[in-house]
């Protein structure tokens, strides 16, 4: 059976007048292992990536501690330090930030576009399990001394293959998400009316579909080179430089694109007003996609970062976030203001992404000579933490749709602020060290940075760890069953708030009305 | 909120969007990007060697034109046969559809055969830069072609099994789209590797 086949329960939910909620839902382990339900898959992605996130933050803190005195090794051995650092950098992107964003998107996007299921549900489920197995093998390859620079030939082969598996899984999830937005919207919900979060997820998914295959191809070539060709194309030593473009700006900005949609959706709801220029917001998010096309740096030529195209992309990357912020500012001028936890998350993540893209714009100026230094790591860390804040904000905002009831509000308001401080502390020292330039260790590896400033990074890692633990604590109510979970706790504007909380298989317990604007629930309130 | 939604007349069922076609288009674009990078790397490495005054293929290695040309010509013909399969399904002509599909798969197998014959003729060690790249790129293309063959077969059988009607042949159109992208990738490989070498 092809993985593209729509499962029977989805067809029934889409085509039958009988609500799919009446179908008995699978229980126990079968509900997890065998489920093609996008909410279950999303939850799996979220929980697993958060666990990886806790471990990754600890690893990052250890590296910062090690960098305080780079001349001596306190924690790692000389044989493992470079490999472990590559694990830390790759895990932040491919084991934490991207899957966390995908998890929230997987749970929410089908609801937002009024679809009964995600497109290709079996492929979506396969993406999670392939990502999980690939991630575990990826970590195992490091234990075999097989990361970039490792001495175990089999371990390096496993590293390449497992990393490829992780990427293919992410591509599969991206395919499901993009197809859901492009082809499974309900009646009247044109692309121009698609909620901004779903639109931003579609833009990010398409970007991943256009750029990550380049990384997969890189790994295929590297595998043949390492396994069969004796390293004529650089072999083991070339692995880390070849994948480096995926860990720096502009490519790393892709993971933050859904943040823009989350920010706009949440704050429009918070302000209880319609966005004045939704087309401009959509264009800004699309523009963020254009300037995040990092595959232009997938070349052996190190001077590619100084080409006019890449410089222009770096300078322009800050504009979409500024435009969205401006549009939301106008909302609050016309609407009202409520201090919702979602708004705190959204504002915190946007502030950090403004720092990231602003720093990236500054760093793209060739005269500052920051390219290839630890400055890139600072930009990447700020971007990734911003994306994580937004994703956790998504879990909080859509808690009644993702979990069984809402998250802890008072604790929730604290989390984004803690994470914002942690994000600034782990990224700012690297930015300062990169700008400081000559005479200081500025290489983009674990030895980089002004040694004293690395104490700040250690502190930042501790704060980030605290923030993640607080977030996990605030999400504990999501696991408890409740009959009192409201459909629409925030007076939302988009279709997901019409579904019961938690949503059943098939997502909606009644036929949806024809959508006539980008804010269908506002229309319903006005008509009634 | 809920009651407000329920009092409105339900929307007309959405015209079932072409989910499989959209998904296949995105997957095809992703696959094309992977090949674009690999062929770009091949051209870049070759250009670096040639501009430095070296020879690209090692001594004793050669890429004969005939098998590569035959493979590409066969691939082009398979584009016609897969189109024939789509048309036959559109007319609910089961016999012609099976014939066209069988021919397409046979032609696909012939392309794989011609490429493997080419491997036996070029005497190119994999432990060389051109060898590693040529075997990787053409091998990846064979994998892509294999997937296209399986995809087309599955979709034809599902269409003729009644999942899609003659007028609704989205599955086979999607498979045909992937097939055409496979041909497009082969065209680039043919020119960059077999002709330019």
PDB file of N, CA and C in Angstrom, chain B residues 98-188:
ATOM      1  N   UNK B  98      -3.132  -0.949 -19.653  1.00  0.00           N
ATOM      2  CA  UNK B  98      -2.170  -1.965 -19.205  1.00  0.00           C
ATOM      3  C   UNK B  98      -1.000  -2.070 -20.176  1.00  0.00           C
ATOM      4  N   UNK B  99      -1.327  -2.008 -21.467  1.00  0.00           N
ATOM      5  CA  UNK B  99      -0.274  -2.125 -22.494  1.00  0.00           C
ATOM      6  C   UNK B  99       0.710  -0.959 -22.386  1.00  0.00           C
ATOM      7  N   UNK B 100       0.135   0.244 -22.251  1.00  0.00           N
ATOM      8  CA  UNK B 100       0.987   1.442 -22.160  1.00  0.00           C
ATOM      9  C   UNK B 100       1.836   1.405 -20.890  1.00  0.00           C
ATOM     10  N   UNK B 101       1.234   0.963 -19.810  1.00  0.00           N
ATOM     11  CA  UNK B 101       1.999   0.889 -18.553  1.00  0.00           C
ATOM     12  C   UNK B 101       3.121  -0.135 -18.675  1.00  0.00           C
ATOM     13  N   UNK B 102       2.783  -1.300 -19.242  1.00  0.00           N
ATOM     14  CA  UNK B 102       3.805  -2.346 -19.388  1.00  0.00           C
ATOM     15  C   UNK B 102       4.951  -1.831 -20.260  1.00  0.00           C
ATOM     16  N   UNK B 103       4.591  -1.107 -21.310  1.00  0.00           N
ATOM     17  CA  UNK B 103       5.626  -0.573 -22.198  1.00  0.00           C
ATOM     18  C   UNK B 103       6.485   0.453 -21.460  1.00  0.00           C
ATOM     19  N   UNK B 104       5.842   1.311 -20.683  1.00  0.00           N
ATOM     20  CA  UNK B 104       6.592   2.332 -19.929  1.00  0.00           C
ATOM     21  C   UNK B 104       7.579   1.678 -18.970  1.00  0.00           C
ATOM     22  N   UNK B 105       7.108   0.662 -18.270  1.00  0.00           N
ATOM     23  CA  UNK B 105       7.980  -0.007 -17.299  1.00  0.00           C
ATOM     24  C   UNK B 105       9.100  -0.756 -18.028  1.00  0.00           C
ATOM     25  N   UNK B 106       8.768  -1.323 -19.160  1.00  0.00           N
ATOM     26  CA  UNK B 106       9.796  -2.011 -19.957  1.00  0.00           C
ATOM     27  C   UNK B 106      10.855  -1.010 -20.416  1.00  0.00           C
ATOM     28  N   UNK B 107      10.398   0.148 -20.875  1.00  0.00           N
ATOM     29  CA  UNK B 107      11.359   1.174 -21.324  1.00  0.00           C
ATOM     30  C   UNK B 107      12.201   1.674 -20.153  1.00  0.00           C
ATOM     31  N   UNK B 108      11.560   1.807 -18.987  1.00  0.00           N
ATOM     32  CA  UNK B 108      12.318   2.210 -17.803  1.00  0.00           C
ATOM     33  C   UNK B 108      13.395   1.181 -17.479  1.00  0.00           C
ATOM     34  N   UNK B 109      13.010  -0.094 -17.560  1.00  0.00           N
ATOM     35  CA  UNK B 109      13.991  -1.158 -17.308  1.00  0.00           C
ATOM     36  C   UNK B 109      15.104  -1.118 -18.349  1.00  0.00           C
ATOM     37  N   UNK B 110      14.748  -0.765 -19.589  1.00  0.00           N
ATOM     38  CA  UNK B 110      15.760  -0.679 -20.647  1.00  0.00           C
ATOM     39  C   UNK B 110      16.759   0.434 -20.357  1.00  0.00           C
ATOM     40  N   UNK B 111      16.269   1.539 -19.780  1.00  0.00           N
ATOM     41  CA  UNK B 111      17.170   2.648 -19.422  1.00  0.00           C
ATOM     42  C   UNK B 111      18.153   2.181 -18.349  1.00  0.00           C
ATOM     43  N   UNK B 112      17.629   1.457 -17.366  1.00  0.00           N
ATOM     44  CA  UNK B 112      18.503   0.943 -16.300  1.00  0.00           C
ATOM     45  C   UNK B 112      19.531  -0.022 -16.904  1.00  0.00           C
ATOM     46  N   UNK B 113      19.073  -0.846 -17.831  1.00  0.00           N
ATOM     47  CA  UNK B 113      19.970  -1.803 -18.485  1.00  0.00           C
ATOM     48  C   UNK B 113      21.060  -1.066 -19.274  1.00  0.00           C
ATOM     49  N   UNK B 114      20.655  -0.033 -20.015  1.00  0.00           N
ATOM     50  CA  UNK B 114      21.630   0.710 -20.815  1.00  0.00           C
ATOM     51  C   UNK B 114      22.648   1.402 -19.910  1.00  0.00           C
ATOM     52  N   UNK B 115      22.188   1.913 -18.786  1.00  0.00           N
ATOM     53  CA  UNK B 115      23.113   2.595 -17.869  1.00  0.00           C
ATOM     54  C   UNK B 115      24.086   1.598 -17.252  1.00  0.00           C
ATOM     55  N   UNK B 116      23.575   0.427 -16.890  1.00  0.00           N
ATOM     56  CA  UNK B 116      24.483  -0.575 -16.304  1.00  0.00           C
ATOM     57  C   UNK B 116      25.464  -1.080 -17.358  1.00  0.00           C
ATOM     58  N   UNK B 117      25.024  -1.154 -18.610  1.00  0.00           N
ATOM     59  CA  UNK B 117      25.956  -1.528 -19.680  1.00  0.00           C
ATOM     60  C   UNK B 117      27.040  -0.452 -19.826  1.00  0.00           C
ATOM     61  N   UNK B 118      26.587   0.796 -19.712  1.00  0.00           N
ATOM     62  CA  UNK B 118      27.549   1.904 -19.785  1.00  0.00           C
ATOM     63  C   UNK B 118      28.617   1.763 -18.699  1.00  0.00           C
ATOM     64  N   UNK B 119      28.181   1.378 -17.498  1.00  0.00           N
ATOM     65  CA  UNK B 119      29.141   1.202 -16.400  1.00  0.00           C
ATOM     66  C   UNK B 119      30.234   0.197 -16.786  1.00  0.00           C
ATOM     67  N   UNK B 120      29.816  -0.838 -17.505  1.00  0.00           N
ATOM     68  CA  UNK B 120      30.794  -1.882 -17.862  1.00  0.00           C
ATOM     69  C   UNK B 120      31.747  -1.408 -18.952  1.00  0.00           C
ATOM     70  N   UNK B 121      31.391  -0.325 -19.630  1.00  0.00           N
ATOM     71  CA  UNK B 121      32.206   0.140 -20.754  1.00  0.00           C
ATOM     72  C   UNK B 121      33.164   1.269 -20.382  1.00  0.00           C
ATOM     73  N   UNK B 122      32.869   2.000 -19.339  1.00  0.00           N
ATOM     74  CA  UNK B 122      33.645   3.232 -19.132  1.00  0.00           C
ATOM     75  C   UNK B 122      34.959   2.998 -18.379  1.00  0.00           C
ATOM     76  N   UNK B 123      35.091   1.861 -17.738  1.00  0.00           N
ATOM     77  CA  UNK B 123      36.339   1.533 -17.053  1.00  0.00           C
ATOM     78  C   UNK B 123      36.799   2.686 -16.148  1.00  0.00           C
ATOM     79  N   UNK B 124      35.875   3.151 -15.345  1.00  0.00           N
ATOM     80  CA  UNK B 124      36.144   4.311 -14.494  1.00  0.00           C
ATOM     81  C   UNK B 124      36.131   3.874 -13.033  1.00  0.00           C
ATOM     82  N   UNK B 125      37.260   4.002 -12.333  1.00  0.00           N
ATOM     83  CA  UNK B 125      37.262   3.586 -10.921  1.00  0.00           C
ATOM     84  C   UNK B 125      36.419   4.531 -10.070  1.00  0.00           C
ATOM     85  N   UNK B 126      35.703   3.974  -9.102  1.00  0.00           N
ATOM     86  CA  UNK B 126      34.892   4.831  -8.233  1.00  0.00           C
ATOM     87  C   UNK B 126      35.792   5.689  -7.344  1.00  0.00           C
ATOM     88  N   UNK B 127      37.002   5.196  -7.099  1.00  0.00           N
ATOM     89  CA  UNK B 127      37.934   5.959  -6.252  1.00  0.00           C
ATOM     90  C   UNK B 127      38.652   7.043  -7.051  1.00  0.00           C
ATOM     91  N   UNK B 128      37.893   7.818  -7.750  1.00  0.00           N
ATOM     92  CA  UNK B 128      38.412   8.999  -8.445  1.00  0.00           C
ATOM     93  C   UNK B 128      37.302  10.038  -8.391  1.00  0.00           C
ATOM     94  N   UNK B 129      37.675  11.302  -8.498  1.00  0.00           N
ATOM     95  CA  UNK B 129      36.642  12.342  -8.375  1.00  0.00           C
ATOM     96  C   UNK B 129      35.548  12.176  -9.425  1.00  0.00           C
ATOM     97  N   UNK B 130      35.911  12.033 -10.730  1.00  0.00           N
ATOM     98  CA  UNK B 130      34.816  11.850 -11.702  1.00  0.00           C
ATOM     99  C   UNK B 130      34.050  10.557 -11.465  1.00  0.00           C
ATOM    100  N   UNK B 131      34.756   9.507 -11.067  1.00  0.00           N
ATOM    101  CA  UNK B 131      34.084   8.231 -10.834  1.00  0.00           C
ATOM    102  C   UNK B 131      33.070   8.336  -9.711  1.00  0.00           C
ATOM    103  N   UNK B 132      33.498   8.905  -8.586  1.00  0.00           N
ATOM    104  CA  UNK B 132      32.585   9.024  -7.447  1.00  0.00           C
ATOM    105  C   UNK B 132      31.346   9.832  -7.825  1.00  0.00           C
ATOM    106  N   UNK B 133      31.560  10.918  -8.568  1.00  0.00           N
ATOM    107  CA  UNK B 133      30.424  11.781  -8.910  1.00  0.00           C
ATOM    108  C   UNK B 133      29.520  11.137  -9.963  1.00  0.00           C
ATOM    109  N   UNK B 134      30.138  10.534 -10.988  1.00  0.00           N
ATOM    110  CA  UNK B 134      29.312   9.954 -12.059  1.00  0.00           C
ATOM    111  C   UNK B 134      28.482   8.786 -11.523  1.00  0.00           C
ATOM    112  N   UNK B 135      29.105   7.915 -10.748  1.00  0.00           N
ATOM    113  CA  UNK B 135      28.345   6.782 -10.216  1.00  0.00           C
ATOM    114  C   UNK B 135      27.265   7.253  -9.238  1.00  0.00           C
ATOM    115  N   UNK B 136      27.573   8.275  -8.453  1.00  0.00           N
ATOM    116  CA  UNK B 136      26.558   8.779  -7.504  1.00  0.00           C
ATOM    117  C   UNK B 136      25.365   9.373  -8.242  1.00  0.00           C
ATOM    118  N   UNK B 137      25.666  10.214  -9.232  1.00  0.00           N
ATOM    119  CA  UNK B 137      24.568  10.924  -9.919  1.00  0.00           C
ATOM    120  C   UNK B 137      23.723   9.942 -10.733  1.00  0.00           C
ATOM    121  N   UNK B 138      24.397   9.111 -11.536  1.00  0.00           N
ATOM    122  CA  UNK B 138      23.615   8.185 -12.373  1.00  0.00           C
ATOM    123  C   UNK B 138      22.939   7.119 -11.510  1.00  0.00           C
ATOM    124  N   UNK B 139      23.594   6.705 -10.437  1.00  0.00           N
ATOM    125  CA  UNK B 139      22.972   5.733  -9.529  1.00  0.00           C
ATOM    126  C   UNK B 139      21.739   6.310  -8.864  1.00  0.00           C
ATOM    127  N   UNK B 140      21.846   7.571  -8.445  1.00  0.00           N
ATOM    128  CA  UNK B 140      20.678   8.221  -7.835  1.00  0.00           C
ATOM    129  C   UNK B 140      19.552   8.344  -8.849  1.00  0.00           C
ATOM    130  N   UNK B 141      19.919   8.580 -10.110  1.00  0.00           N
ATOM    131  CA  UNK B 141      18.876   8.683 -11.143  1.00  0.00           C
ATOM    132  C   UNK B 141      18.201   7.335 -11.380  1.00  0.00           C
ATOM    133  N   UNK B 142      18.973   6.273 -11.325  1.00  0.00           N
ATOM    134  CA  UNK B 142      18.370   4.935 -11.467  1.00  0.00           C
ATOM    135  C   UNK B 142      17.392   4.683 -10.314  1.00  0.00           C
ATOM    136  N   UNK B 143      17.783   5.096  -9.105  1.00  0.00           N
ATOM    137  CA  UNK B 143      16.870   4.944  -7.962  1.00  0.00           C
ATOM    138  C   UNK B 143      15.597   5.749  -8.187  1.00  0.00           C
ATOM    139  N   UNK B 144      15.749   6.956  -8.716  1.00  0.00           N
ATOM    140  CA  UNK B 144      14.581   7.805  -8.992  1.00  0.00           C
ATOM    141  C   UNK B 144      13.685   7.148 -10.038  1.00  0.00           C
ATOM    142  N   UNK B 145      14.319   6.584 -11.069  1.00  0.00           N
ATOM    143  CA  UNK B 145      13.548   5.925 -12.128  1.00  0.00           C
ATOM    144  C   UNK B 145      12.820   4.705 -11.567  1.00  0.00           C
ATOM    145  N   UNK B 146      13.492   3.953 -10.711  1.00  0.00           N
ATOM    146  CA  UNK B 146      12.849   2.794 -10.086  1.00  0.00           C
ATOM    147  C   UNK B 146      11.620   3.205  -9.294  1.00  0.00           C
ATOM    148  N   UNK B 147      11.751   4.309  -8.548  1.00  0.00           N
ATOM    149  CA  UNK B 147      10.606   4.799  -7.780  1.00  0.00           C
ATOM    150  C   UNK B 147       9.483   5.229  -8.724  1.00  0.00           C
ATOM    151  N   UNK B 148       9.850   5.906  -9.825  1.00  0.00           N
ATOM    152  CA  UNK B 148       8.833   6.362 -10.789  1.00  0.00           C
ATOM    153  C   UNK B 148       8.095   5.168 -11.383  1.00  0.00           C
ATOM    154  N   UNK B 149       8.813   4.077 -11.652  1.00  0.00           N
ATOM    155  CA  UNK B 149       8.169   2.885 -12.221  1.00  0.00           C
ATOM    156  C   UNK B 149       7.174   2.273 -11.233  1.00  0.00           C
ATOM    157  N   UNK B 150       7.603   2.154  -9.987  1.00  0.00           N
ATOM    158  CA  UNK B 150       6.706   1.576  -8.968  1.00  0.00           C
ATOM    159  C   UNK B 150       5.491   2.482  -8.768  1.00  0.00           C
ATOM    160  N   UNK B 151       5.745   3.783  -8.714  1.00  0.00           N
ATOM    161  CA  UNK B 151       4.671   4.757  -8.504  1.00  0.00           C
ATOM    162  C   UNK B 151       3.640   4.663  -9.639  1.00  0.00           C
ATOM    163  N   UNK B 152       4.132   4.622 -10.886  1.00  0.00           N
ATOM    164  CA  UNK B 152       3.220   4.548 -12.029  1.00  0.00           C
ATOM    165  C   UNK B 152       2.412   3.255 -11.987  1.00  0.00           C
ATOM    166  N   UNK B 153       3.088   2.153 -11.667  1.00  0.00           N
ATOM    167  CA  UNK B 153       2.371   0.868 -11.632  1.00  0.00           C
ATOM    168  C   UNK B 153       1.281   0.878 -10.562  1.00  0.00           C
ATOM    169  N   UNK B 154       1.642   1.352  -9.373  1.00  0.00           N
ATOM    170  CA  UNK B 154       0.661   1.388  -8.278  1.00  0.00           C
ATOM    171  C   UNK B 154      -0.537   2.256  -8.660  1.00  0.00           C
ATOM    172  N   UNK B 155      -0.254   3.398  -9.250  1.00  0.00           N
ATOM    173  CA  UNK B 155      -1.346   4.327  -9.573  1.00  0.00           C
ATOM    174  C   UNK B 155      -2.241   3.790 -10.693  1.00  0.00           C
ATOM    175  N   UNK B 156      -1.649   3.129 -11.670  1.00  0.00           N
ATOM    176  CA  UNK B 156      -2.491   2.547 -12.724  1.00  0.00           C
ATOM    177  C   UNK B 156      -3.390   1.469 -12.142  1.00  0.00           C
ATOM    178  N   UNK B 157      -2.807   0.602 -11.324  1.00  0.00           N
ATOM    179  CA  UNK B 157      -3.639  -0.470 -10.753  1.00  0.00           C
ATOM    180  C   UNK B 157      -4.721   0.107  -9.840  1.00  0.00           C
ATOM    181  N   UNK B 158      -4.386   1.129  -9.097  1.00  0.00           N
ATOM    182  CA  UNK B 158      -5.404   1.713  -8.216  1.00  0.00           C
ATOM    183  C   UNK B 158      -6.488   2.410  -9.036  1.00  0.00           C
ATOM    184  N   UNK B 159      -6.077   3.057 -10.141  1.00  0.00           N
ATOM    185  CA  UNK B 159      -7.077   3.707 -10.991  1.00  0.00           C
ATOM    186  C   UNK B 159      -7.998   2.681 -11.617  1.00  0.00           C
ATOM    187  N   UNK B 160      -7.386   1.637 -12.166  1.00  0.00           N
ATOM    188  CA  UNK B 160      -8.211   0.621 -12.798  1.00  0.00           C
ATOM    189  C   UNK B 160      -8.970  -0.209 -11.774  1.00  0.00           C
ATOM    190  N   UNK B 161      -8.504  -0.206 -10.546  1.00  0.00           N
ATOM    191  CA  UNK B 161      -9.228  -0.898  -9.473  1.00  0.00           C
ATOM    192  C   UNK B 161     -10.425  -0.109  -8.989  1.00  0.00           C
ATOM    193  N   UNK B 162     -10.595   1.095  -9.502  1.00  0.00           N
ATOM    194  CA  UNK B 162     -11.801   1.854  -9.198  1.00  0.00           C
ATOM    195  C   UNK B 162     -11.611   3.004  -8.235  1.00  0.00           C
ATOM    196  N   UNK B 163     -10.380   3.197  -7.733  1.00  0.00           N
ATOM    197  CA  UNK B 163     -10.205   4.294  -6.787  1.00  0.00           C
ATOM    198  C   UNK B 163     -10.387   5.649  -7.464  1.00  0.00           C
ATOM    199  N   UNK B 164      -9.909   5.728  -8.706  1.00  0.00           N
ATOM    200  CA  UNK B 164     -10.165   6.922  -9.511  1.00  0.00           C
ATOM    201  C   UNK B 164     -10.984   6.488 -10.715  1.00  0.00           C
ATOM    202  N   UNK B 165     -11.868   7.362 -11.179  1.00  0.00           N
ATOM    203  CA  UNK B 165     -12.626   7.021 -12.381  1.00  0.00           C
ATOM    204  C   UNK B 165     -11.844   7.499 -13.588  1.00  0.00           C
ATOM    205  N   UNK B 166     -12.373   7.242 -14.772  1.00  0.00           N
ATOM    206  CA  UNK B 166     -11.685   7.656 -15.992  1.00  0.00           C
ATOM    207  C   UNK B 166     -11.467   9.158 -16.037  1.00  0.00           C
ATOM    208  N   UNK B 167     -12.456   9.900 -15.539  1.00  0.00           N
ATOM    209  CA  UNK B 167     -12.325  11.364 -15.594  1.00  0.00           C
ATOM    210  C   UNK B 167     -11.473  11.875 -14.441  1.00  0.00           C
ATOM    211  N   UNK B 168     -11.436  11.114 -13.374  1.00  0.00           N
ATOM    212  CA  UNK B 168     -10.635  11.524 -12.217  1.00  0.00           C
ATOM    213  C   UNK B 168      -9.430  10.595 -12.127  1.00  0.00           C
ATOM    214  N   UNK B 169      -8.393  10.968 -12.818  1.00  0.00           N
ATOM    215  CA  UNK B 169      -7.209  10.088 -12.889  1.00  0.00           C
ATOM    216  C   UNK B 169      -6.023  10.774 -12.244  1.00  0.00           C
ATOM    217  N   UNK B 170      -6.304  11.456 -11.157  1.00  0.00           N
ATOM    218  CA  UNK B 170      -5.275  12.265 -10.500  1.00  0.00           C
ATOM    219  C   UNK B 170      -4.031  11.459 -10.148  1.00  0.00           C
ATOM    220  N   UNK B 171      -4.256  10.256  -9.658  1.00  0.00           N
ATOM    221  CA  UNK B 171      -3.122   9.441  -9.227  1.00  0.00           C
ATOM    222  C   UNK B 171      -2.156   9.177 -10.357  1.00  0.00           C
ATOM    223  N   UNK B 172      -2.717   8.836 -11.521  1.00  0.00           N
ATOM    224  CA  UNK B 172      -1.833   8.524 -12.647  1.00  0.00           C
ATOM    225  C   UNK B 172      -1.200   9.794 -13.216  1.00  0.00           C
ATOM    226  N   UNK B 173      -1.954  10.892 -13.203  1.00  0.00           N
ATOM    227  CA  UNK B 173      -1.367  12.163 -13.655  1.00  0.00           C
ATOM    228  C   UNK B 173      -0.195  12.542 -12.745  1.00  0.00           C
ATOM    229  N   UNK B 174      -0.365  12.309 -11.445  1.00  0.00           N
ATOM    230  CA  UNK B 174       0.717  12.595 -10.502  1.00  0.00           C
ATOM    231  C   UNK B 174       1.934  11.722 -10.800  1.00  0.00           C
ATOM    232  N   UNK B 175       1.676  10.422 -11.040  1.00  0.00           N
ATOM    233  CA  UNK B 175       2.789   9.519 -11.365  1.00  0.00           C
ATOM    234  C   UNK B 175       3.474   9.948 -12.655  1.00  0.00           C
ATOM    235  N   UNK B 176       2.649  10.382 -13.627  1.00  0.00           N
ATOM    236  CA  UNK B 176       3.223  10.833 -14.903  1.00  0.00           C
ATOM    237  C   UNK B 176       4.070  12.080 -14.706  1.00  0.00           C
ATOM    238  N   UNK B 177       3.622  12.962 -13.820  1.00  0.00           N
ATOM    239  CA  UNK B 177       4.407  14.176 -13.539  1.00  0.00           C
ATOM    240  C   UNK B 177       5.792  13.787 -13.007  1.00  0.00           C
ATOM    241  N   UNK B 178       5.807  12.853 -12.063  1.00  0.00           N
ATOM    242  CA  UNK B 178       7.102  12.424 -11.516  1.00  0.00           C
ATOM    243  C   UNK B 178       7.955  11.779 -12.612  1.00  0.00           C
ATOM    244  N   UNK B 179       7.292  11.041 -13.505  1.00  0.00           N
ATOM    245  CA  UNK B 179       8.024  10.399 -14.609  1.00  0.00           C
ATOM    246  C   UNK B 179       8.674  11.461 -15.495  1.00  0.00           C
ATOM    247  N   UNK B 180       7.913  12.509 -15.784  1.00  0.00           N
ATOM    248  CA  UNK B 180       8.458  13.559 -16.663  1.00  0.00           C
ATOM    249  C   UNK B 180       9.631  14.278 -15.988  1.00  0.00           C
ATOM    250  N   UNK B 181       9.541  14.461 -14.675  1.00  0.00           N
ATOM    251  CA  UNK B 181      10.680  15.076 -13.979  1.00  0.00           C
ATOM    252  C   UNK B 181      11.898  14.147 -14.051  1.00  0.00           C
ATOM    253  N   UNK B 182      11.635  12.833 -13.984  1.00  0.00           N
ATOM    254  CA  UNK B 182      12.732  11.863 -14.134  1.00  0.00           C
ATOM    255  C   UNK B 182      13.389  12.016 -15.507  1.00  0.00           C
ATOM    256  N   UNK B 183      12.555  12.229 -16.527  1.00  0.00           N
ATOM    257  CA  UNK B 183      13.102  12.435 -17.878  1.00  0.00           C
ATOM    258  C   UNK B 183      13.912  13.737 -17.928  1.00  0.00           C
ATOM    259  N   UNK B 184      13.376  14.784 -17.296  1.00  0.00           N
ATOM    260  CA  UNK B 184      14.087  16.075 -17.305  1.00  0.00           C
ATOM    261  C   UNK B 184      15.456  15.952 -16.634  1.00  0.00           C
ATOM    262  N   UNK B 185      15.491  15.236 -15.524  1.00  0.00           N
ATOM    263  CA  UNK B 185      16.777  15.036 -14.836  1.00  0.00           C
ATOM    264  C   UNK B 185      17.732  14.253 -15.735  1.00  0.00           C
ATOM    265  N   UNK B 186      17.182  13.241 -16.427  1.00  0.00           N
ATOM    266  CA  UNK B 186      18.024  12.448 -17.330  1.00  0.00           C
ATOM    267  C   UNK B 186      18.579  13.322 -18.451  1.00  0.00           C
ATOM    268  N   UNK B 187      17.762  14.259 -18.927  1.00  0.00           N
ATOM    269  CA  UNK B 187      18.240  15.146 -19.998  1.00  0.00           C
ATOM    270  C   UNK B 187      19.460  15.932 -19.548  1.00  0.00           C
ATOM    271  N   UNK B 188      19.410  16.426 -18.314  1.00  0.00           N
ATOM    272  CA  UNK B 188      20.541  17.206 -17.798  1.00  0.00           C
ATOM    273  C   UNK B 188      21.767  16.301 -17.626  1.00  0.00           C
TER     274      UNK B 188
END
